[in-house]
Short mmCIF file of C-alpha atoms and ligand atoms in Angstrom, two decimals:
data_model
loop_
_atom_site.label_atom_id
_atom_site.label_comp_id
_atom_site.label_asym_id
_atom_site.label_seq_id
_atom_site.Cartn_x
_atom_site.Cartn_y
_atom_site.Cartn_z
CA MET A 71 -5.38 -74.66 94.73
CA TRP A 72 -3.05 -77.23 96.36
CA ASN A 73 -2.18 -80.14 94.01
CA ASP A 74 -4.47 -78.23 91.53
CA LYS A 75 -4.00 -80.87 88.59
CA ALA A 76 -5.19 -83.78 90.88
CA GLN A 77 -8.11 -82.18 92.15
CA ARG A 78 -9.53 -80.90 88.98
CA LEU A 79 -8.70 -83.92 86.91
CA PRO A 80 -11.40 -84.17 84.31
CA ARG A 81 -14.05 -86.70 85.55
CA GLU A 82 -13.32 -89.13 82.44
CA GLU A 83 -9.35 -88.97 83.17
CA LEU A 84 -10.12 -89.53 87.06
CA ARG A 85 -12.27 -92.64 86.38
CA THR A 86 -9.54 -94.09 83.99
CA LEU A 87 -6.80 -93.29 86.57
CA GLN A 88 -9.02 -94.97 89.46
CA LEU A 89 -9.53 -97.99 87.13
CA ARG A 90 -5.84 -98.64 86.61
CA ARG A 91 -4.95 -97.89 90.31
CA LEU A 92 -7.47 -100.46 91.32
CA GLN A 93 -6.35 -103.22 88.88
CA ASP A 94 -2.67 -102.48 90.30
CA GLN A 95 -4.02 -102.55 93.67
CA VAL A 96 -5.86 -105.93 93.43
CA ALA A 97 -2.88 -107.56 91.42
CA ARG A 98 -0.50 -106.47 94.26
CA LEU A 99 -2.83 -107.75 96.87
CA SER A 100 -3.39 -111.17 95.25
CA ASP A 101 0.70 -111.29 94.77
CA ARG A 102 1.70 -110.17 98.02
CA VAL A 103 -0.90 -110.17 100.82
CA GLU A 104 -1.67 -113.75 101.92
CA TRP A 105 -4.99 -112.89 103.61
CA TYR A 106 -6.19 -111.18 100.37
CA ARG A 107 -5.12 -113.90 98.23
CA ARG A 108 -7.35 -116.39 100.19
CA ARG A 109 -10.15 -113.84 100.49
CA LEU A 110 -10.34 -113.48 96.75
CA ALA A 111 -9.74 -116.90 95.97
CA ASP A 112 -12.70 -117.78 98.39
CA HIS A 113 -14.97 -115.24 96.30
CA GLY A 114 -13.91 -116.87 93.03
CA VAL A 115 -12.20 -113.44 91.76
CA GLN A 116 -8.98 -113.20 90.11
CA ALA A 117 -7.00 -109.76 89.79
CA ASP A 118 -7.44 -109.98 85.77
CA GLN A 119 -11.14 -109.83 85.97
CA ILE A 120 -11.18 -106.29 87.08
CA ALA A 121 -12.07 -104.79 83.65
CA THR A 122 -14.27 -101.67 84.69
CA LEU A 123 -14.96 -99.84 87.87
CA ALA A 124 -18.36 -101.73 88.17
CA ASP A 125 -16.21 -104.87 88.90
CA LEU A 126 -15.52 -103.52 92.11
CA ALA A 127 -18.79 -105.08 93.26
CA ARG A 128 -17.43 -108.44 92.72
CA LEU A 129 -14.86 -108.03 95.27
CA PRO A 130 -15.35 -108.83 99.04
CA PHE A 131 -16.09 -106.50 101.67
CA THR A 132 -13.46 -105.90 104.57
CA GLY A 133 -14.77 -105.18 107.97
CA LYS A 134 -13.31 -104.23 111.36
CA THR A 135 -13.28 -107.91 112.63
CA ASP A 136 -11.17 -109.07 109.72
CA LEU A 137 -8.43 -106.26 110.65
CA ARG A 138 -8.48 -107.78 114.18
CA GLU A 139 -7.85 -111.21 112.76
CA VAL A 140 -4.78 -109.93 110.89
CA PHE A 141 -3.37 -107.65 113.59
CA PRO A 142 -0.89 -106.08 113.40
CA PHE A 143 0.90 -106.39 110.22
CA GLY A 144 -1.10 -109.09 108.19
CA LEU A 145 -2.30 -106.76 105.48
CA SER A 146 0.86 -104.99 104.51
CA ALA A 147 1.93 -105.22 100.95
CA VAL A 148 5.66 -104.45 101.66
CA PRO A 149 8.15 -106.01 103.72
CA ARG A 150 8.31 -104.98 107.38
CA SER A 151 11.40 -102.94 106.87
CA GLU A 152 9.52 -100.66 104.46
CA LEU A 153 6.93 -99.66 107.29
CA VAL A 154 7.86 -96.37 109.10
CA GLU A 155 5.02 -95.39 111.11
CA VAL A 156 2.16 -96.85 112.74
CA HIS A 157 -1.16 -95.38 114.17
CA MET A 158 -4.18 -97.25 115.85
CA SER A 159 -7.59 -96.63 116.96
CA SER A 160 -8.26 -96.79 120.80
CA GLY A 161 -10.05 -100.27 120.10
CA SER A 162 -12.05 -100.08 123.64
CA THR A 163 -13.51 -103.68 122.59
CA GLY A 164 -10.88 -106.35 121.43
CA LYS A 165 -7.69 -105.67 119.60
CA PRO A 166 -7.01 -102.20 118.47
CA VAL A 167 -7.16 -101.45 114.84
CA VAL A 168 -3.67 -100.71 113.25
CA ASN A 169 -2.78 -98.56 110.30
CA ALA A 170 1.09 -99.39 109.16
CA TYR A 171 2.65 -96.52 106.81
CA THR A 172 5.26 -96.67 104.26
CA ARG A 173 7.40 -93.51 103.47
CA ALA A 174 5.06 -92.99 100.32
CA ASP A 175 1.96 -93.26 102.63
CA LEU A 176 3.06 -90.66 104.71
CA GLU A 177 3.88 -88.54 101.84
CA LEU A 178 0.51 -89.09 100.52
CA TRP A 179 -1.18 -88.23 103.88
CA GLY A 180 0.65 -84.87 103.92
CA ASP A 181 -0.49 -84.15 100.37
CA LEU A 182 -3.90 -85.17 101.30
CA MET A 183 -4.12 -82.96 104.49
CA ALA A 184 -2.41 -79.93 102.79
CA ARG A 185 -5.25 -80.23 100.30
CA THR A 186 -7.73 -80.32 103.13
CA LEU A 187 -5.94 -77.28 104.75
CA ASP A 188 -5.64 -75.45 101.51
CA MET A 189 -9.54 -75.63 100.97
CA GLY A 190 -9.95 -73.52 103.96
CA GLY A 191 -7.57 -71.01 102.80
CA VAL A 192 -4.30 -72.02 105.02
CA GLY A 193 -1.32 -70.64 103.57
CA ALA A 194 2.32 -70.40 104.75
CA ASP A 195 1.58 -67.17 106.81
CA ASP A 196 -0.99 -68.98 109.09
CA ILE A 197 -0.51 -70.39 112.52
CA VAL A 198 -1.99 -73.45 113.04
CA GLN A 199 -3.03 -74.61 116.59
CA ASN A 200 -3.38 -78.32 116.28
CA THR A 201 -5.27 -79.60 119.43
CA PHE A 202 -5.87 -83.08 118.11
CA GLY A 203 -4.18 -85.72 120.11
CA TYR A 204 -0.49 -86.55 119.05
CA GLY A 205 0.50 -90.12 119.37
CA LEU A 206 -1.25 -93.41 118.22
CA PHE A 207 -4.50 -91.43 117.37
CA THR A 208 -4.27 -89.96 113.65
CA GLY A 209 -5.51 -86.55 114.28
CA GLY A 210 -2.41 -84.86 115.58
CA PHE A 211 0.09 -86.24 112.90
CA GLY A 212 -2.30 -85.94 110.11
CA VAL A 213 -2.92 -82.26 110.60
CA HIS A 214 0.61 -81.77 111.34
CA TYR A 215 2.11 -83.31 108.20
CA GLY A 216 -0.65 -81.21 105.95
CA ALA A 217 0.51 -77.86 107.70
CA GLU A 218 4.08 -78.85 107.43
CA ALA A 219 3.71 -79.67 103.49
CA ILE A 220 2.06 -76.14 103.37
CA GLY A 221 4.77 -74.35 105.16
CA ALA A 222 2.37 -72.92 107.59
CA LEU A 223 3.78 -72.52 111.36
CA VAL A 224 2.29 -75.37 113.26
CA LEU A 225 1.71 -75.22 117.05
CA PRO A 226 1.83 -79.11 117.77
CA ILE A 227 0.23 -78.59 121.31
CA SER A 228 -1.97 -81.69 121.27
CA SER A 229 -5.09 -82.14 123.47
CA GLY A 230 -5.48 -81.10 126.96
CA ASN A 231 -4.47 -78.47 129.30
CA THR A 232 -7.16 -75.89 128.01
CA ARG A 233 -5.60 -72.99 129.97
CA ARG A 234 -2.57 -73.28 127.94
CA GLN A 235 -4.56 -73.77 125.00
CA LEU A 236 -6.13 -70.16 125.35
CA ASP A 237 -2.86 -68.58 126.33
CA THR A 238 -1.23 -69.89 123.18
CA ILE A 239 -3.97 -68.57 120.85
CA VAL A 240 -3.39 -65.25 122.60
CA ASP A 241 0.38 -65.34 122.71
CA PHE A 242 1.07 -66.68 119.06
CA GLY A 243 -1.81 -65.21 117.17
CA THR A 244 -3.13 -68.38 116.07
CA THR A 245 -5.21 -68.11 112.74
CA THR A 246 -6.14 -71.74 112.55
CA LEU A 247 -7.89 -74.07 114.91
CA THR A 248 -7.90 -77.85 114.61
CA ALA A 249 -10.09 -79.66 117.07
CA THR A 250 -12.95 -81.85 117.69
CA PRO A 251 -16.13 -79.98 117.60
CA SER A 252 -17.16 -80.59 121.12
CA TYR A 253 -13.52 -79.11 122.19
CA ALA A 254 -13.94 -76.24 120.13
CA LEU A 255 -17.11 -75.19 122.20
CA TYR A 256 -15.44 -76.07 125.35
CA LEU A 257 -12.51 -74.00 124.89
CA ALA A 258 -14.77 -70.94 123.57
CA GLU A 259 -16.85 -71.58 126.81
CA TYR A 260 -13.47 -71.57 128.97
CA ALA A 261 -12.16 -68.26 127.33
CA ARG A 262 -15.35 -66.51 128.33
CA GLU A 263 -15.29 -67.85 131.70
CA ASN A 264 -11.74 -66.46 132.02
CA GLY A 265 -12.69 -63.01 130.77
CA VAL A 266 -11.48 -63.41 127.10
CA ASP A 267 -14.01 -62.87 124.27
CA PRO A 268 -13.13 -65.78 121.83
CA ARG A 269 -14.24 -63.56 118.70
CA SER A 270 -11.79 -60.96 119.78
CA LEU A 271 -8.75 -63.35 119.45
CA GLY A 272 -8.48 -63.00 115.59
CA LEU A 273 -8.97 -66.53 114.65
CA LYS A 274 -9.92 -67.01 111.07
CA ARG A 275 -10.92 -70.57 110.54
CA GLY A 276 -11.21 -73.59 112.25
CA PHE A 277 -11.12 -77.49 110.90
CA PHE A 278 -13.13 -79.98 113.02
CA GLY A 279 -14.01 -83.69 112.77
CA ALA A 280 -13.22 -87.03 114.52
CA GLU A 281 -16.72 -87.02 115.96
CA PRO A 282 -20.25 -86.60 114.72
CA TRP A 283 -21.70 -82.90 114.69
CA SER A 284 -24.55 -81.19 113.04
CA GLU A 285 -25.19 -77.94 111.15
CA PRO A 286 -26.41 -76.14 114.12
CA MET A 287 -23.44 -77.18 116.00
CA ARG A 288 -21.41 -75.57 113.22
CA SER A 289 -23.32 -72.29 113.46
CA GLN A 290 -22.67 -72.38 117.17
CA ILE A 291 -18.81 -72.63 116.71
CA GLU A 292 -18.82 -70.19 114.11
CA ASP A 293 -20.60 -67.64 116.03
CA ASP A 294 -18.78 -68.49 119.40
CA TRP A 295 -15.29 -67.77 117.70
CA GLY A 296 -16.20 -65.59 114.68
CA ILE A 297 -14.66 -68.12 112.09
CA GLU A 298 -15.43 -70.16 109.20
CA ALA A 299 -15.65 -74.04 110.37
CA PHE A 300 -14.68 -76.89 107.99
CA ASP A 301 -15.79 -80.45 108.32
CA ILE A 302 -12.96 -82.87 107.93
CA TYR A 303 -13.43 -86.60 107.89
CA GLY A 304 -11.09 -89.59 107.97
CA LEU A 305 -10.57 -92.96 109.97
CA THR A 306 -7.64 -94.85 111.04
CA GLU A 307 -7.96 -97.77 108.99
CA ILE A 308 -7.89 -95.73 105.69
CA ILE A 309 -5.23 -93.27 106.48
CA GLY A 310 -6.66 -90.84 109.16
CA PRO A 311 -8.02 -87.33 108.63
CA GLY A 312 -7.69 -86.60 104.78
CA VAL A 313 -10.24 -88.73 103.41
CA GLY A 314 -13.05 -86.31 102.77
CA SER A 315 -12.91 -82.54 103.34
CA GLU A 316 -15.24 -79.41 102.94
CA CYS A 317 -14.45 -76.48 100.68
CA HIS A 318 -15.78 -72.90 101.00
CA GLU A 319 -19.24 -74.27 99.61
CA HIS A 320 -19.78 -76.20 102.63
CA ASP A 321 -21.76 -78.52 100.61
CA GLY A 322 -20.59 -82.04 101.17
CA LEU A 323 -17.12 -83.30 101.88
CA HIS A 324 -14.88 -83.92 98.81
CA ILE A 325 -13.55 -87.52 98.85
CA GLN A 326 -10.05 -87.64 97.55
CA GLU A 327 -11.34 -89.95 94.85
CA ASP A 328 -7.76 -90.34 93.20
CA HIS A 329 -6.86 -92.21 96.14
CA PHE A 330 -9.94 -93.81 97.96
CA TYR A 331 -12.83 -95.14 95.86
CA PRO A 332 -16.24 -94.34 97.61
CA GLU A 333 -19.43 -96.56 97.42
CA VAL A 334 -22.35 -96.23 99.53
CA VAL A 335 -24.35 -99.40 100.19
CA ASP A 336 -27.47 -100.75 101.93
CA PRO A 337 -25.92 -101.95 105.22
CA ASP A 338 -28.38 -104.99 105.24
CA THR A 339 -27.74 -106.31 101.69
CA GLY A 340 -24.53 -104.87 100.91
CA LEU A 341 -25.79 -103.72 97.51
CA GLU A 342 -24.84 -100.35 96.23
CA VAL A 343 -27.41 -97.46 96.44
CA PRO A 344 -27.63 -94.65 93.89
CA PRO A 345 -26.09 -91.27 94.75
CA GLY A 346 -28.30 -88.97 97.06
CA GLU A 347 -29.58 -92.23 98.64
CA THR A 348 -28.44 -92.89 102.31
CA GLY A 349 -26.45 -95.92 103.24
CA GLU A 350 -23.00 -97.05 104.61
CA LEU A 351 -19.94 -95.73 103.09
CA VAL A 352 -17.42 -98.28 101.95
CA LEU A 353 -14.02 -97.22 100.83
CA THR A 354 -11.38 -98.73 98.76
CA THR A 355 -7.97 -97.45 99.02
CA LEU A 356 -6.12 -97.32 95.58
CA THR A 357 -2.50 -96.51 96.10
CA ARG A 358 -1.86 -97.33 99.81
CA GLN A 359 0.91 -99.77 100.65
CA GLY A 360 1.32 -100.19 104.28
CA THR A 361 -2.26 -101.22 104.99
CA PRO A 362 -4.30 -101.31 101.74
CA LEU A 363 -8.04 -102.17 101.98
CA LEU A 364 -10.57 -103.28 99.42
CA ARG A 365 -14.14 -102.26 99.98
CA TYR A 366 -13.91 -101.46 103.92
CA ARG A 367 -17.27 -101.01 105.37
CA THR A 368 -16.69 -97.80 107.43
CA ARG A 369 -20.11 -97.98 109.43
CA ASP A 370 -20.50 -94.30 108.64
CA VAL A 371 -23.91 -93.27 107.36
CA THR A 372 -24.14 -90.74 104.60
CA TYR A 373 -25.09 -90.39 100.73
CA LEU A 374 -22.89 -89.66 97.62
CA ILE A 375 -23.31 -86.21 95.88
CA ASP A 376 -22.74 -86.66 92.22
CA GLU A 377 -23.21 -82.89 91.14
CA PRO A 378 -20.17 -80.76 90.20
CA CYS A 379 -19.23 -78.66 92.85
CA ARG A 380 -19.00 -74.75 92.25
CA CYS A 381 -15.23 -74.91 93.70
CA GLY A 382 -13.96 -76.42 90.57
CA ARG A 383 -12.80 -79.73 92.16
CA THR A 384 -14.09 -82.75 90.12
CA SER A 385 -14.12 -85.33 93.11
CA ARG A 386 -17.63 -86.55 94.28
CA ARG A 387 -18.75 -85.54 97.56
CA ILE A 388 -20.39 -87.24 100.77
CA HIS A 389 -23.13 -85.32 102.68
CA ARG A 390 -21.84 -84.61 106.14
CA LEU A 391 -21.92 -87.89 108.45
CA MET A 392 -25.29 -88.39 109.79
CA GLY A 393 -23.97 -91.03 112.25
CA ARG A 394 -22.75 -94.75 112.63
CA THR A 395 -24.40 -97.82 112.01
CA ASP A 396 -23.44 -98.72 115.51
CA ASP A 397 -24.17 -95.60 117.18
CA MET A 398 -27.94 -95.73 115.76
CA LEU A 399 -30.55 -96.21 118.52
CA ILE A 400 -33.41 -98.29 117.92
CA ILE A 401 -36.16 -96.96 120.46
CA ARG A 402 -39.50 -98.36 120.35
CA GLY A 403 -39.02 -99.59 116.68
CA VAL A 404 -37.83 -96.20 115.51
CA ASN A 405 -34.03 -95.51 114.16
CA ILE A 406 -32.40 -92.67 115.86
CA PHE A 407 -29.09 -90.97 115.44
CA PRO A 408 -27.79 -88.93 118.19
CA GLN A 409 -26.98 -85.98 115.69
CA GLN A 410 -30.65 -85.77 115.02
CA VAL A 411 -31.40 -85.04 118.59
CA GLU A 412 -28.43 -82.58 118.80
CA GLU A 413 -30.12 -80.57 116.07
CA VAL A 414 -33.43 -80.29 117.70
CA LEU A 415 -31.55 -79.23 121.12
CA LEU A 416 -29.39 -76.76 119.52
CA ARG A 417 -32.36 -75.05 117.66
CA ALA A 418 -34.26 -74.40 120.96
CA GLN A 419 -33.58 -70.98 122.61
CA GLY A 420 -32.30 -71.35 126.05
CA THR A 421 -30.24 -74.64 126.08
CA ALA A 422 -26.51 -74.77 125.62
CA PRO A 423 -24.72 -77.27 123.14
CA HIS A 424 -23.88 -80.00 125.93
CA TYR A 425 -26.01 -82.86 126.25
CA GLN A 426 -26.34 -86.64 126.81
CA LEU A 427 -28.82 -89.23 125.63
CA VAL A 428 -29.91 -91.85 128.25
CA VAL A 429 -31.61 -95.03 126.92
CA ASP A 430 -32.97 -97.45 129.12
CA ARG A 431 -35.58 -100.46 129.35
CA HIS A 432 -38.47 -100.76 131.77
CA GLY A 433 -40.08 -104.10 131.14
CA SER A 434 -40.18 -104.18 127.61
CA MET A 435 -40.68 -100.72 127.04
CA ASP A 436 -37.62 -98.55 125.69
CA SER A 437 -37.08 -95.01 127.02
CA LEU A 438 -35.15 -92.12 125.88
CA GLU A 439 -34.40 -89.29 128.18
CA VAL A 440 -32.43 -86.25 126.90
CA GLU A 441 -30.38 -84.33 129.32
CA VAL A 442 -29.48 -80.74 128.11
CA GLU A 443 -27.78 -78.11 129.90
CA MET A 444 -29.74 -74.67 130.41
CA THR A 445 -27.92 -71.38 129.28
CA VAL A 446 -27.05 -69.30 132.43
CA GLU A 447 -29.91 -67.00 131.42
CA ALA A 448 -32.42 -69.79 131.26
CA PHE A 449 -31.35 -71.26 134.57
CA SER A 450 -32.10 -67.82 136.35
CA ASP A 451 -35.78 -68.04 135.08
CA ASP A 452 -38.36 -69.28 137.27
CA LEU A 453 -39.40 -73.04 137.40
CA GLY A 454 -42.53 -72.49 135.49
CA ASP A 455 -40.48 -71.30 132.49
CA VAL A 456 -37.92 -74.06 132.47
CA LEU A 457 -40.88 -76.71 132.65
CA ALA A 458 -42.53 -75.00 129.80
CA LEU A 459 -39.11 -75.13 127.78
CA GLU A 460 -38.77 -78.97 128.69
CA ARG A 461 -42.33 -79.41 127.20
CA ARG A 462 -41.34 -77.40 124.15
CA ILE A 463 -38.40 -79.39 123.35
CA GLU A 464 -40.28 -82.78 124.07
CA ASP A 465 -42.90 -81.54 121.40
CA ASP A 466 -39.86 -80.64 118.87
CA LEU A 467 -38.33 -83.95 119.48
CA ARG A 468 -41.69 -85.79 118.90
CA SER A 469 -42.16 -83.91 115.65
CA ALA A 470 -38.68 -84.39 114.34
CA LEU A 471 -38.02 -87.92 115.42
CA GLY A 472 -41.41 -89.31 115.81
CA ILE A 473 -40.87 -90.60 119.38
CA GLN A 474 -41.95 -89.75 122.84
CA ALA A 475 -38.78 -88.50 124.71
CA LYS A 476 -38.53 -87.09 128.04
CA CYS A 477 -36.24 -83.78 128.37
CA VAL A 478 -34.67 -83.04 131.48
CA LEU A 479 -32.94 -79.55 131.53
CA VAL A 480 -29.89 -79.42 133.97
CA ASN A 481 -27.87 -77.07 135.58
CA PRO A 482 -24.95 -75.21 133.43
CA LYS A 483 -21.71 -77.09 133.35
CA THR A 484 -23.19 -80.40 134.65
CA VAL A 485 -22.59 -82.68 131.49
CA GLU A 486 -19.14 -83.80 131.42
CA ARG A 487 -16.84 -82.24 128.74
CA ALA A 488 -14.53 -84.18 126.43
CA ILE A 489 -11.12 -82.59 127.03
CA THR A 490 -8.70 -85.09 125.25
CA GLY A 491 -10.98 -87.56 123.50
CA LYS A 492 -14.19 -87.87 121.62
CA ALA A 493 -17.47 -86.67 123.25
CA VAL A 494 -19.57 -89.53 124.77
CA ARG A 495 -23.22 -88.66 123.94
CA THR A 496 -25.09 -91.89 124.55
CA ILE A 497 -25.50 -93.97 127.74
CA ASP A 498 -27.33 -97.14 126.82
CA ARG A 499 -28.48 -98.83 130.15
CA ARG A 500 -30.27 -101.46 128.09
CA GLU A 501 -26.97 -102.87 127.18
CA VAL A 502 -25.82 -103.49 130.64
CA LYS A 503 -28.99 -105.34 131.44
CA THR A 504 -28.78 -107.55 128.49
CA HIS A 505 -25.41 -108.51 129.61
CA VAL A 506 -26.10 -109.49 133.18
O1 DLL B 886 -11.28 -89.78 114.30
C1 DLL B 886 -9.63 -89.44 112.24
C2 DLL B 886 -9.82 -87.91 112.36
C3 DLL B 886 -9.06 -87.25 112.95
C4 DLL B 886 -10.85 -87.39 111.50
C5 DLL B 886 -9.26 -85.75 113.33
C6 DLL B 886 -11.16 -86.07 111.64
C7 DLL B 886 -10.29 -85.20 112.21
P1 DLL B 886 -10.80 -92.64 114.15
O2 DLL B 886 -10.52 -92.31 115.46
O3 DLL B 886 -10.36 -93.84 113.69
O4 DLL B 886 -10.25 -91.48 113.11
O5 DLL B 886 -12.57 -92.47 114.02
C8 DLL B 886 -12.95 -92.58 112.78
O6 DLL B 886 -14.70 -91.04 113.69
O7 DLL B 886 -15.49 -93.77 111.14
C9 DLL B 886 -16.29 -91.68 112.17
O8 DLL B 886 -17.27 -92.48 112.48
C10 DLL B 886 -15.96 -90.67 112.99
N1 DLL B 886 -15.61 -89.35 112.42
C11 DLL B 886 -14.53 -88.95 111.85
N2 DLL B 886 -14.47 -87.55 111.12
C12 DLL B 886 -15.96 -87.40 111.54
C13 DLL B 886 -16.58 -86.16 111.11
C14 DLL B 886 -10.37 -90.24 113.40
N3 DLL B 886 -16.06 -85.17 110.38
C15 DLL B 886 -14.49 -92.56 113.00
N4 DLL B 886 -18.06 -86.18 111.12
C16 DLL B 886 -15.08 -92.40 111.83
C17 DLL B 886 -18.47 -87.43 111.85
C18 DLL B 886 -16.52 -88.35 112.07
N5 DLL B 886 -17.82 -88.28 112.30
#
């Protein structure tokens, strides 16, 4: 196992290490980061009051708007000259979120991504085709540093240019694909359309993340490519990918707890909920220097899994992400995550895994329309069969989600594919109406 000692640390030792690192981190922040010094003082907390891990709850949360306030380097715990790299989220609204890395942060990132790739069996003989974007986005560089640490052969092809992606798999004998799940599906579809059976290409595994995806989506990707698919999680603010990753057990994502302390809280009250109970993931970096964060509200919804994993790693896990609090739709009082709709759609026979949700408001009444592509076979069925399939999906949506939704089957290849970024699943027309 990569960095075997760290990943198998007995829980008691791990907790002792976490506490020591937390104490050091809080002391460093109150010494060196003006913004945190004030924030801790406003909360009436002093660094020397952190005596146990439970004292974490006394510390203030950090949110996305806070990061914008200190843009770009206001949280750094080291002089500017020690920062060696920067990554940023796209920041579609307001200022982008920046993460600045020291040399030690980059080494840590490489180690965590090496742990991740090693969990899926990547070794020095593997050829990793990294379709995550290289640049300010963390996906490309994160995977790259991990593959490099392991000594695998990396193809830093970045995102886009699907023809070249396919040719590269064929020419180089890629064994490992890293991609957003939606792009992995699109690439398989593209291969088939161009007369290449993706299953014949010899890929062994893939690491997928950066956007929500469901269990049926995993089965579809595994089936399309004949591979084992691993879920990888991370976010720009914390380090990028490498925060949580699946092992062969596929029973939740191991949080790299020696560097990131996870809590799950009730998003409304901010109070911690017990393992097994769903809430918002909150992460504290324990060792980061360039952009350390205390109790960062990720807005990602999941629950903690406390039981030991059969793989032998001692870290706690999170259930695969269920959605983001800001992507949750409230339709006629019912809370829905797009992924729940995806699960229903992918279980239906005759639909392809390309869909979009359109939410609208007529008077005071919210409506949800689910547009999903038919498979080519279903498309050639007669109209009666298509209508029957639509009704069947509507029934399934009603029993799974408890709301009435309209299903519209659309022609194959009409839902836009995300070629370079993250898939856009929801169009909420209510927002436009509220703004005008
Ligand atoms: O997406 C980092 C990343 C790159 C993760 C490559 C995995 C692979 P951001 O652009 O800052 O960073 O977006 C982070 O994406 O808060 C989640 O809402 C979502 N996300 C990331 N991974 C997953 C996943 C990268 N495996 C945000 N499942 C996070 C569900 C995910 N959502």
